[in-house]
Each structure stands twice: as C-alpha cells, then as structure tokens.
Amino acid sequence: MQRFIRKTVLAAGVFFAAQSAFADDLVTILELAMRNDPALRQAQAQLRSGQQQLTLARASLLPQANASVSEQRQSTGPAGDISYTSLDASSRRYSLGINQSLLNMPNWYSYQGAKEADKARLYNFQAQEQDLIIRVASAYFNVLRAIDDLTTRRQEEEAAQRQFERTRQREEVGLVAITEVYEAQAVYDLARNNTILAEDTLASRYEALEAITGQPHPNIDILREDFPVMEADGNIEEWVQEALNNNPQLLAARAGVEAQTMIAKARRADRLPTVNLQGGYSHSETNSGQGADGSVRSIGAIEGVSVTLSVSVPLFSGYAVTARKEQAEYDLVAQQESANLARRQITQDIRNAYRRVNTDALVIAQRQQAIISAEAALNAIEAGYEVGTRNIVDVLQARQQLFVALRNYSDARYNYVVDTLQLKRTAGVLTPQDIIDLNQWLSDQPATAQ
C-alpha cells in the first residue's frame, strides 16, 4: 500500500510539475508532504522499529551458536626470584556450542502472534498515509476557504465604506438624519474589524499548510466553478460493507485480536514440556611445565564432541505461569472488545460520512439559490431606499445577507470536497488517485485574496 502511494504520488508530481513548473497544486503539495511531513516520517520509523519484533520472535526458533577461546598461563618459582622466560604451565581451550529448539510451543505461538502484530502495524501505517491525504487536502482547501472569506470581507468592507461616505454626504445636504450616518459607520467599523480577523486567519491557514510540507505555498491553484457536485455513489449499506472490509484501522484491530489470541495460546503452553537439541565441540591443550631436571613433564591435547537431547518439564514457579496465563486471557478479552468498539465506531462514521456528502450536495444547490435571492432582494431594497420606501438599515442588512450567502456557498463547496475524501478514507479506499482526479478540477490561476 505505502509503495503504491509513493510511486503514484511521485509520478503524478513529476507530470504536473512538467506542465506547470511554478504551480502549487494539490498533487505537488501532497508529494512534498509524503517526503517531509514529520508525523508520517515518525510513523514510518516506528513501523520499522516495530518490525524488528518479528525478527526477535523468530530468533527463538532458530539455532543458537556460540564459540569461546580461553588461554591460561602459570609461572612458579622462589619468592623474589620469579623468572618469566620459561613458563611452568599453560593451557588453551577452544569450544563451539549449538542449541536448537525442537519443541517449544510458547515460542512458536509467540512467533505467530508477532506475525499478526506486524500486520497490525502495517495496517496502522496505511491509516497514517490515508490520514496524511486528508490533512493535506483539508489544509489546502482551508487556505482557499480563508482566501474566499477574506475576499468577501474586503468587498463587504468596501461596500460599507461607500455606503457610509454616501450616507454622510446625504446627511450634509439634509436628505437623511444623522442616525443613518451612525448606523452606516457602525456597519463599516464592523466590516473593517472582520477584514482584519480574516487576514490573520488566512496567515494561520498558510502556516498550517507549510507545517505539513516544510515549505511555504504563497500561491495555490483554485477550485474551478464547474467542479461537479453529486451525491455519493451506491447506497449507505454498500459503503458500510466497504468500510468493514477495507478500513485499515479496523483491519489493524482484527489483526491485534489474532496476535493476542496467539499470545494467550503461548501462555497456556507454558505448562508443556520443551525439547532442545544441543551439540558441542571442544579442543584443549595442556603443557604441565618443566621437571626438576629441566625436562618437559607432559603435553596433552583433548578433543571432544557432545550431543545432548534435553527435555524440560515445568512443575511449579510460584503461580507465575498461572498469573501470566490469566493476564493474557484478560488482555485477549480487552482486545476483542476494542475491535468490537472499532467496528461500531467505523460503522457509525461511514454512515455519517455518507449522509454528510449527500447533504453537502443539497446544501450547495440551495446556497447557490440563496445568492440569487439575496442579490434580487438587495437590488429591490436599494431601489426602495432611493425612493424613500426603505431605510438605511434595510439596505445594510440586505447587503450583509448577500455576503453571508457568498461565504456560505464557498464553505459548502470546500466542505463537499473534503467530506468526499473523508468518506473514502473511512471506507479505506482513499488513494492518491483520488487526489490526482481532484487536481484536474483546479485552475492553474493562483488564488489570491482581492
């Protein structure tokens, strides 16, 4: 899974970079995130560290070999007249030992449990990779959301300023009361305040995107207006089944149950006999030194080969075996309940995600209509204000409703995009191909707040 993600994203990044060398689109940003995101790199290091547990578990089933060499020298003589030119005695020994477990059910079950635990780690890492896609997409579209918000805030501020200046001019010639000037100024002051806050929010959103990739992205591509919006494919129960079959977090929980099952079997098997085969080879040489007449007393060499078959039967260890077995049984129950909880949570999440996507599609259509209605209402109220049938408050409120409708429509579009990706992520089928497809609907014109 992780190899597919990296190869796909890297290939797509090269392709889009060749088309637009200076564009910060979604694919190129994801490719940077795959290489630079600290959270993913941490997860990758933890995965590789955890994978060594499988090697350690397998080591207990493989032959164990050791070799040793020892040499000893002794010299004796009268006190104060010790000569080291001629040694009285020396010995040298070489040995090689091999131990192979023939029957050890606790180690065997522990190894099987380690394999299942390794699967769980891989599934969790896949979940981290899919989570990175969601984080990149969310941060990317949050920037676009903040840009759109700042754009409408500035437009609203400019409109409020024009209205304030116009109202003040009308008051100076006696066409309106001073209260209308105060009302127009209050709206302008609030609009200016909102613009300042929107500028700060945009800066924070840029920082959040930079924190993922490690590089600034002052210009990013915008979402095209003709981006298609449609309800989720299939029915809700099909998506539930998809999530139960593919969600990596749920698969990791199931693998965790299998791993703990093997650990419980290993603890039950602690009462069983173990059989080991041991083999050894040794070689020793001994020089017993010189006699009184200066002659060598003796020189000997001994070689030996041994083969041992040992059977060990645990009898009593102060109830430690029983305690470890019961602990493993309780841990198994806890892991099973954790997997059951994950299954229920993912079922709830996928249903909510499915409904959210469909709701977003309906909301977008309604908010498009809300913009049309707000524009028509504003035009009518402004015409009424000109002939004296409506007051300044009506105009200000109508204009505010129009800008609220514009911001709501922008939010709805970005919510739909992220929620669609989140639906696939919950189902466990989110891949970089989804980002590549989405990238086709981004305009090559960089987004900037007007």
PDB file of C-alpha atoms in Angstrom, residues 116 119-120 123-124 126 243-257 346:
ATOM      1  CA  GLU A 116      -0.135 -10.844  13.364  1.00  0.00           C
ATOM      2  CA  LYS A 119       0.219  -6.987  10.131  1.00  0.00           C
ATOM      3  CA  ALA A 120      -1.480  -4.646  12.587  1.00  0.00           C
ATOM      4  CA  TYR A 123      -2.452  -1.516   8.649  1.00  0.00           C
ATOM      5  CA  ASN A 124      -1.930   1.316  11.118  1.00  0.00           C
ATOM      6  CA  GLN A 126      -1.648   2.638   5.922  1.00  0.00           C
ATOM      7  CA  ALA A 243     -15.545   0.032   5.364  1.00  0.00           C
ATOM      8  CA  LEU A 244     -15.845  -3.260   7.253  1.00  0.00           C
ATOM      9  CA  ASN A 245     -13.744  -4.956   4.577  1.00  0.00           C
ATOM     10  CA  ASN A 246     -11.106  -2.289   3.939  1.00  0.00           C
ATOM     11  CA  ASN A 247     -10.797   0.235   6.759  1.00  0.00           C
ATOM     12  CA  PRO A 248      -7.159  -0.116   7.880  1.00  0.00           C
ATOM     13  CA  GLN A 249      -7.875   0.775  11.496  1.00  0.00           C
ATOM     14  CA  LEU A 250     -10.471  -1.974  11.721  1.00  0.00           C
ATOM     15  CA  LEU A 251      -8.142  -4.419   9.974  1.00  0.00           C
ATOM     16  CA  ALA A 252      -5.424  -3.489  12.464  1.00  0.00           C
ATOM     17  CA  ALA A 253      -7.808  -4.134  15.349  1.00  0.00           C
ATOM     18  CA  ARG A 254      -8.672  -7.563  13.944  1.00  0.00           C
ATOM     19  CA  ALA A 255      -5.001  -8.393  13.497  1.00  0.00           C
ATOM     20  CA  GLY A 256      -4.463  -7.284  17.086  1.00  0.00           C
ATOM     21  CA  VAL A 257      -7.072  -9.811  18.216  1.00  0.00           C
ATOM     22  CA  ILE A 346     -16.412   2.871  11.944  1.00  0.00           C
TER      23      ILE A 346
END
